[in-house]
CSV table of C-alpha atoms and ligand atoms in Angstrom, one decimal:
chain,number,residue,atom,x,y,z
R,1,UNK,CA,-6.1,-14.8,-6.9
R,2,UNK,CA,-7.7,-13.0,-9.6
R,3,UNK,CA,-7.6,-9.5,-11.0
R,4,UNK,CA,-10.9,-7.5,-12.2
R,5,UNK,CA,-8.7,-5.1,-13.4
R,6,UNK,CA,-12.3,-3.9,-15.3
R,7,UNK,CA,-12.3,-1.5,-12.4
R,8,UNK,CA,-8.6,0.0,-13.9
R,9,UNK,CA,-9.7,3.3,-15.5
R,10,UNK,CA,-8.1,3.4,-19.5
R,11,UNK,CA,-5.0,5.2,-17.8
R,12,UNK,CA,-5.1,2.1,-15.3
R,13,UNK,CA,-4.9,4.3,-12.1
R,14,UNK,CA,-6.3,1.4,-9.9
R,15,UNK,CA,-5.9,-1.9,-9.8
R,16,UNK,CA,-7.7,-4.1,-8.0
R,17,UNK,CA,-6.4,-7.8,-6.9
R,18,UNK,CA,-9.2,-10.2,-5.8
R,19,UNK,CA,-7.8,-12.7,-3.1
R,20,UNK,CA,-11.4,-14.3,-2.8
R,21,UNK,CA,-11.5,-13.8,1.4
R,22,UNK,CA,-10.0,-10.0,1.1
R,23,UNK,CA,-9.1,-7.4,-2.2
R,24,UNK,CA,-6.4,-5.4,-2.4
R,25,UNK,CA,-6.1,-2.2,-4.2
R,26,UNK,CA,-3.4,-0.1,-5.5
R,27,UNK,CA,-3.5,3.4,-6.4
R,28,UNK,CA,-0.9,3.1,-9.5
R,29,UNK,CA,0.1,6.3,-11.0
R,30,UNK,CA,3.9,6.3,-9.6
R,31,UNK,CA,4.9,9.3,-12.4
R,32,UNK,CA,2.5,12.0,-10.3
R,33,UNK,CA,3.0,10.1,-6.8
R,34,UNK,CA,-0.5,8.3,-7.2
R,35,UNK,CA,-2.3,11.7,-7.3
R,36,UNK,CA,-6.3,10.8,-6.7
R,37,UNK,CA,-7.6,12.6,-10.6
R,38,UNK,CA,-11.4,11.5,-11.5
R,39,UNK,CA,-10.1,8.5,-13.0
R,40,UNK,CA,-9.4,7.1,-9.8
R,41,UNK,CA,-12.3,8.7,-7.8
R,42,UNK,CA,-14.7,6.9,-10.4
R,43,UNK,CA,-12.6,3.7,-10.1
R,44,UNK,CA,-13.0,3.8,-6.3
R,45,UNK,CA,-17.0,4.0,-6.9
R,46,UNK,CA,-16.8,1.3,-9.1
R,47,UNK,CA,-14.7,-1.2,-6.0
R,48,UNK,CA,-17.3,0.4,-3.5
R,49,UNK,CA,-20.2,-0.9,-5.5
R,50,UNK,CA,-18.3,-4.6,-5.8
R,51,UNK,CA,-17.7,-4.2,-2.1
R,52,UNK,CA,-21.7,-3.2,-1.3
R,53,UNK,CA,-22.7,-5.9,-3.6
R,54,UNK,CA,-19.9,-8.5,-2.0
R,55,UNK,CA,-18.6,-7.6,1.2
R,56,UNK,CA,-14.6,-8.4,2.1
R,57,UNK,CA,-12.1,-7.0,3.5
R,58,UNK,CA,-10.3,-4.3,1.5
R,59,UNK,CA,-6.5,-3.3,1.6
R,60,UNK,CA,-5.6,0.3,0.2
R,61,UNK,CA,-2.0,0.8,-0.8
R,62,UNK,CA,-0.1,2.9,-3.5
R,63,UNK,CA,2.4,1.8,-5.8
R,64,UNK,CA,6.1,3.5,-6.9
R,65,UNK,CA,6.8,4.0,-3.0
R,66,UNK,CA,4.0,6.1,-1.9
R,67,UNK,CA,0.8,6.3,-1.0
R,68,UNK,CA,-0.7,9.1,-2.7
R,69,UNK,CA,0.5,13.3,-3.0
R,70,UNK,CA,-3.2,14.8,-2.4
R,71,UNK,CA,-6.1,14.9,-5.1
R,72,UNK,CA,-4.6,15.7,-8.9
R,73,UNK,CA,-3.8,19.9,-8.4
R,74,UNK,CA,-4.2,19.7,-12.2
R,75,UNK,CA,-7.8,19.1,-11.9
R,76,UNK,CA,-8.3,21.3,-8.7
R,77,UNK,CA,-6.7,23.9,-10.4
R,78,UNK,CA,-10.0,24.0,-12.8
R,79,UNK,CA,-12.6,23.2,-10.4
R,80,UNK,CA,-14.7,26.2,-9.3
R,81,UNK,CA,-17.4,26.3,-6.4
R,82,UNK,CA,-20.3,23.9,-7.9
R,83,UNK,CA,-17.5,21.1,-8.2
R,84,UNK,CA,-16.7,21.9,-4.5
R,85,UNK,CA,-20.0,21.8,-3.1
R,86,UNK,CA,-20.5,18.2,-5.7
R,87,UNK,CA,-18.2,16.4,-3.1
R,88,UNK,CA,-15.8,15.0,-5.5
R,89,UNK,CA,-13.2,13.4,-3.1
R,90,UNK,CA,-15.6,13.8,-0.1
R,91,UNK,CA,-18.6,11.2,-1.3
R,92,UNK,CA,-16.0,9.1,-2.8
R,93,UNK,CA,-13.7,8.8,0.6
R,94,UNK,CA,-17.1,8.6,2.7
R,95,UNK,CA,-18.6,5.5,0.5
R,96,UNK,CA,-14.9,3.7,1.4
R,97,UNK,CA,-15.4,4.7,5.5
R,98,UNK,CA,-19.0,3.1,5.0
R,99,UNK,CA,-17.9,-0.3,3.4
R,100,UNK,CA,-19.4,-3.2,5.3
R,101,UNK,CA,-16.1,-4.7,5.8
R,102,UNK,CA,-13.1,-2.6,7.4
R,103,UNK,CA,-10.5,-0.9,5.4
R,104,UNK,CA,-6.9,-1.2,5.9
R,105,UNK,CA,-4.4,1.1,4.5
R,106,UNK,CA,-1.1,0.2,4.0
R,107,UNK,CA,0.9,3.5,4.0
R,108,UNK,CA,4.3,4.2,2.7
R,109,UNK,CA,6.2,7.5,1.3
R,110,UNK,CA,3.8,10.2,0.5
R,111,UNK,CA,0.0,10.6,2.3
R,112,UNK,CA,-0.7,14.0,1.3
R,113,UNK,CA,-3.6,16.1,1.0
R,114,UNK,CA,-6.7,13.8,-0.4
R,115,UNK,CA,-4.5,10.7,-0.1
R,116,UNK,CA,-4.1,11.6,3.4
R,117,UNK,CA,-7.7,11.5,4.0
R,118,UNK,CA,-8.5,8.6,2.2
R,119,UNK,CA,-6.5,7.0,4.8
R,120,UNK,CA,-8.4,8.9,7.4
R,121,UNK,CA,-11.2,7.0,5.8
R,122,UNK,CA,-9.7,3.5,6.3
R,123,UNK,CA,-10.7,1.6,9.8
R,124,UNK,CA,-6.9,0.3,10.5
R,125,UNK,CA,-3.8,2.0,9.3
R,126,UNK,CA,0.0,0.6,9.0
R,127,UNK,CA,3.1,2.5,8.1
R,128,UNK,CA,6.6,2.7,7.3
R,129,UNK,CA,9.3,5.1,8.6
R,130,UNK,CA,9.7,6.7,5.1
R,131,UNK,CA,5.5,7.9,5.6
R,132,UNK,CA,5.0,11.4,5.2
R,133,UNK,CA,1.6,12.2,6.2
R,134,UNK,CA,-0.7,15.4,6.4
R,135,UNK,CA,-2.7,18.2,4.9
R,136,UNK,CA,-0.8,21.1,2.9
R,137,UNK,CA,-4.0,22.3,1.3
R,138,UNK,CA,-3.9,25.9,3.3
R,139,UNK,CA,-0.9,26.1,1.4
R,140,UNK,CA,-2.5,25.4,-2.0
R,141,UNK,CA,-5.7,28.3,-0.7
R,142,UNK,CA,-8.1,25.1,0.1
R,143,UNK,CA,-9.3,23.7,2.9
R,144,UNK,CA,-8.9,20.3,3.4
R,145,UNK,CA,-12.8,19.0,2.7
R,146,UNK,CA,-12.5,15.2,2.2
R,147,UNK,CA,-12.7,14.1,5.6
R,148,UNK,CA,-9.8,15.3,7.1
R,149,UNK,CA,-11.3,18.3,9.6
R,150,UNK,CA,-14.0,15.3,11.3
R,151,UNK,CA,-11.9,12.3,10.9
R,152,UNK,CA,-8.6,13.2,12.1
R,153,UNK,CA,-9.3,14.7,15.3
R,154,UNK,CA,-11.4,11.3,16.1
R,155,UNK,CA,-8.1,9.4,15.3
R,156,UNK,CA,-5.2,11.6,16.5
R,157,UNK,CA,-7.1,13.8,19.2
R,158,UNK,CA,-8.4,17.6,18.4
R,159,UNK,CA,-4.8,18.9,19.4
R,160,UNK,CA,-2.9,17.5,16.8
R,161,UNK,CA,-5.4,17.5,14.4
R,162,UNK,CA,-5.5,21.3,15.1
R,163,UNK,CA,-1.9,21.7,14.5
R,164,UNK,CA,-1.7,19.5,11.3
R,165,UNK,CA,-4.3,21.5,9.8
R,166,UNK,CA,-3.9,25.0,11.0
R,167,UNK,CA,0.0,24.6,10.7
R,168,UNK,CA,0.2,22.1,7.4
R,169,UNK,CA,2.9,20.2,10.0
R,170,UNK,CA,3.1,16.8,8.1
R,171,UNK,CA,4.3,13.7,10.2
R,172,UNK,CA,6.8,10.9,9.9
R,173,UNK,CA,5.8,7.4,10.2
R,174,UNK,CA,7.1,7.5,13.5
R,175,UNK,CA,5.4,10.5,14.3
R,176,UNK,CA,2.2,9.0,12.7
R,177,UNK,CA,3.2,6.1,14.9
R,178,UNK,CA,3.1,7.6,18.3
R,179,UNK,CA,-0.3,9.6,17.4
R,180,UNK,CA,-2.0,6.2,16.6
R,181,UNK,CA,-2.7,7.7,13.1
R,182,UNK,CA,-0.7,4.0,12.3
R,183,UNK,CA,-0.8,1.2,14.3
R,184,UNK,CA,1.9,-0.7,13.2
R,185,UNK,CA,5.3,0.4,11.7
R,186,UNK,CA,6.9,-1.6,9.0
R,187,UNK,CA,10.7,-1.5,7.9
R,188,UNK,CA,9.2,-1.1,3.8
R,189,UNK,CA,6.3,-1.0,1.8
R,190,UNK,CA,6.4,-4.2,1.1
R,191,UNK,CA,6.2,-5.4,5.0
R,192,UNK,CA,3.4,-3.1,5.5
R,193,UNK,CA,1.4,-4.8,2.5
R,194,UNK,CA,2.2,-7.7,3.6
R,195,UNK,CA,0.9,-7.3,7.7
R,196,UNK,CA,-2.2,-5.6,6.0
R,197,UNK,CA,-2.9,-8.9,4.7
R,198,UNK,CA,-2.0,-10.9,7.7
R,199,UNK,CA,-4.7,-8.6,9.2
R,200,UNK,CA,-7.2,-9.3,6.6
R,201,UNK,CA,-6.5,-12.9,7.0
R,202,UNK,CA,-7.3,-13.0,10.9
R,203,UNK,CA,-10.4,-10.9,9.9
R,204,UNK,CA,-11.4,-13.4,7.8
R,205,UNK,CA,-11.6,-16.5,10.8
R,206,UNK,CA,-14.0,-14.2,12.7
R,207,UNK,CA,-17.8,-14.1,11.5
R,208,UNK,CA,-18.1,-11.4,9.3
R,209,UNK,CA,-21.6,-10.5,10.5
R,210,UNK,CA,-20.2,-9.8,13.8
R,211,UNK,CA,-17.4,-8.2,11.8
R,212,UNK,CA,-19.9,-5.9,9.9
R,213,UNK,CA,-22.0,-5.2,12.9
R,214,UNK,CA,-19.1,-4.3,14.9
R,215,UNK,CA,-17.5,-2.0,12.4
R,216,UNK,CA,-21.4,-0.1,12.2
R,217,UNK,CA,-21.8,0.5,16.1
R,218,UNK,CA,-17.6,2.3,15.7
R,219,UNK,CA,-19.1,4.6,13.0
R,220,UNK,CA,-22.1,5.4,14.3
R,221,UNK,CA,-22.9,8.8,16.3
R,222,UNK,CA,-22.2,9.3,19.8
R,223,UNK,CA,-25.6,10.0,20.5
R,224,UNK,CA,-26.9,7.1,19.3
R,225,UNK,CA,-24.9,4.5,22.1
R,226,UNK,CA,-25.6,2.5,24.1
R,227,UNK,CA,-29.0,1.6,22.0
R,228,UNK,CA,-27.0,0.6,18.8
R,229,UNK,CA,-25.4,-1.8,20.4
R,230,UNK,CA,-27.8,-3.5,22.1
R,231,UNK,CA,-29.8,-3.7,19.3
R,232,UNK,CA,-26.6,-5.1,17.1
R,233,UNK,CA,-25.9,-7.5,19.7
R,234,UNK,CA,-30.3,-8.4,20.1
R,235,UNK,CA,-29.8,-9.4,16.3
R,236,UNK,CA,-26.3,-11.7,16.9
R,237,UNK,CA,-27.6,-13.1,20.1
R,238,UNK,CA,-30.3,-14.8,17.5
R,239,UNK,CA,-28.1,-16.2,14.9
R,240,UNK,CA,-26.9,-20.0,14.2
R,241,UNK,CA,-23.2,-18.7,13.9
R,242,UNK,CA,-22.9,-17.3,17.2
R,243,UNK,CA,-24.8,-20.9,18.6
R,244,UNK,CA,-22.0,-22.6,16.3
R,245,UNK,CA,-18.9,-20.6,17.2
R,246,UNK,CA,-20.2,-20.6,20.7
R,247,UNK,CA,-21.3,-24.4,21.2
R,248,UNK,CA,-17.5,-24.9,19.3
R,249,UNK,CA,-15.7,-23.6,22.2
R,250,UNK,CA,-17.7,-25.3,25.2
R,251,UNK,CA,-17.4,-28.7,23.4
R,252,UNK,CA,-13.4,-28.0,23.1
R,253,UNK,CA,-13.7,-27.0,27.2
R,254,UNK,CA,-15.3,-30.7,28.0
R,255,UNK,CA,-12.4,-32.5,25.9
F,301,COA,N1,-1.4,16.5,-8.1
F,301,COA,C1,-0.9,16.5,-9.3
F,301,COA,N2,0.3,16.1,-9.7
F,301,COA,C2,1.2,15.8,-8.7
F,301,COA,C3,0.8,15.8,-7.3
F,301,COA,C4,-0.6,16.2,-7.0
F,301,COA,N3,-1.0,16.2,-5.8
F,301,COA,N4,1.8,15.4,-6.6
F,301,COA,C5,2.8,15.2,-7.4
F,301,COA,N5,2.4,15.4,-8.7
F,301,COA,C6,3.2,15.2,-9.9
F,301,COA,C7,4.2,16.4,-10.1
F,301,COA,O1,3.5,17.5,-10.7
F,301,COA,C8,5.2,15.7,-11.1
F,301,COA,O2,4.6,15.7,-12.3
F,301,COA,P1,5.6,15.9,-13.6
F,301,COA,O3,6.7,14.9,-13.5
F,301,COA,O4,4.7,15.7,-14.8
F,301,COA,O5,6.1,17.3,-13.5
F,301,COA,C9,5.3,14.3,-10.5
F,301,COA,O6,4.0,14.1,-9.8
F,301,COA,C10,6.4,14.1,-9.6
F,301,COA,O7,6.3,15.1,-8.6
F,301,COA,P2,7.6,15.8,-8.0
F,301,COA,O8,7.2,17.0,-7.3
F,301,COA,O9,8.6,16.0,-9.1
F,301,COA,O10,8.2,14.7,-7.0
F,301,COA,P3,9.0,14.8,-5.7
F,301,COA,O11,9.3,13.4,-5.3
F,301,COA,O12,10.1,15.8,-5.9
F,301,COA,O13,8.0,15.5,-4.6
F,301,COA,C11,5.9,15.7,-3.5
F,301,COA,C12,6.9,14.8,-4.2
F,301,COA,C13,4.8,14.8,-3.0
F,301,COA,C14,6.6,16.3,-2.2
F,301,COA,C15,5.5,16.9,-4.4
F,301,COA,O14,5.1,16.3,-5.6
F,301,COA,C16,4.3,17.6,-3.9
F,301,COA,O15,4.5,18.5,-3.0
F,301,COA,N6,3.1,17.3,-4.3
F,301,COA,C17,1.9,18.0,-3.9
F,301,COA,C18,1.5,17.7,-2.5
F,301,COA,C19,0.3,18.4,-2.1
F,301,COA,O16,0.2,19.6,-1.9
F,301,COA,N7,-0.8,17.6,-2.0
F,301,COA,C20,-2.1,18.1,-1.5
F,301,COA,C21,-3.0,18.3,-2.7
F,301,COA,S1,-4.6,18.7,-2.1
């Protein structure tokens, strides 16, 4: 394992654990519940382009107990209209849904706000019964911009994703459970890390261009099925791995 903790802003908001197959990093400012400041926003840019360059697997999580309590109000409290139109959050959470290799957040404790939708940005999400997850920016006289008003209503249904923004109604992991916001439930943080990595390790058996072009046919537009696919699958019907992986499994059947 090693650590390019060179993506760890001075203030050392992220930091970023290389396990060679997958990376896990960990939003780690515990004192203001992991709150997502421009520290951490450029830090994500910085694991994105490491990611682009270097495809793997990555694990989100937070440290301290919680995932994150929204972007940093500090900052928001200064921005003014050109900073909202810039996309702060918005790029930054969007260049994370776009990785080649899926995202897995490991949620526990507090998934507010902009750490809420980063984990709408993630492709599989785990929990904990102590999650708390949702959008209270009405409350604060923002919308939520960073994802939250297109991605959740594709992960929970439009209902729900209605209610949680119209209403600020945050969920309990449970709660989070039975929408299929998370997939799994975990008795702590420390389970949930731990099953995002057992994920990331049965990611890493499959062939990771199949991987890659799976995860680009799920986030591509509805319009633009069934031709994607077939045009994904034209490409992996041509390549030496799918032969190998294939050929593997009929020679096992002849034992
Ligand atoms: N931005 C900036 N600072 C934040 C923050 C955020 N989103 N969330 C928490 N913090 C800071 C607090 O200001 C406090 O800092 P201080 O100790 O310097 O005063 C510290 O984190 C601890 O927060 P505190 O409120 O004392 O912790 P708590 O455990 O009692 O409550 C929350 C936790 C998450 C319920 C509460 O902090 C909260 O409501 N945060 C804002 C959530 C939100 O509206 N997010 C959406 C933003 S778009």
């Amino acid at each position: 394992m090693n650590d390019f903790t060179s993506l760890s802003a001075p203030g050392g908001a992220l930091h970023v654990h290389d396990h060679d197959d997958y990376i896990i990093a960990t939003l780690d400012r515990p004192a203001k519940r992991n709150a997502i400041d421009q520290d951490l926003i450029n830090a994500l840019h910085e694991l994105c382009a490491e990611l682009e360059r270097r495809p793997r697997t990555l694990i989100l999580h937070g440290s301290g107990g919680n995932f994150a309590a929204g972007a940093d109000i500090a900052q928001l409290h200064e921005r003014r209209a050109e900073d909202a139109r810039a996309g702060i959050n918005t790029h930054a959470f969007s260049r994370v849904a776009a990785l080649p290799m899926p995202v897995i957040a490991a949620l526990d404790g507090y998934a507010l706000g902009g750490g809420a939708e980063l984990a709408y940005a993630a492709d599989i999400r785990v929990g904990t019964p102590a999650l708390r997850i949702g959008n209270p920016e009405t409350g604060l006289g923002i919308i939520a911009a960073a994802g939250a008003t297109w991605r959740l209503s594709s992960i929970v249904g439009e209902a729900l994703a209605a209610e949680m923004l119209l209403s600020g109604r945050i969920l309990t992991g449970a709660e989070a459970f039975s929408a299929g916001l998370v997939t799994h439930i975990h008795d702590s943080g420390e389970d949930a890390l731990a099953a995002a990595e057992k994920i990331a390790h049965r990611i890493a058996l499959l062939d990771p261009a199949a991987t890659r072009a799976t995860k680009r046919v799920l986030l591509a537009p509805r319009e633009s099925h069934p031709a994607i696919d077939l045009a994904e699958q034209a490409s992996l019907f041509e390549s030496p791995e799918k032969m190998r992986r294939m050929s593997e499994f009929l020679e096992r059947k002849k034992k």
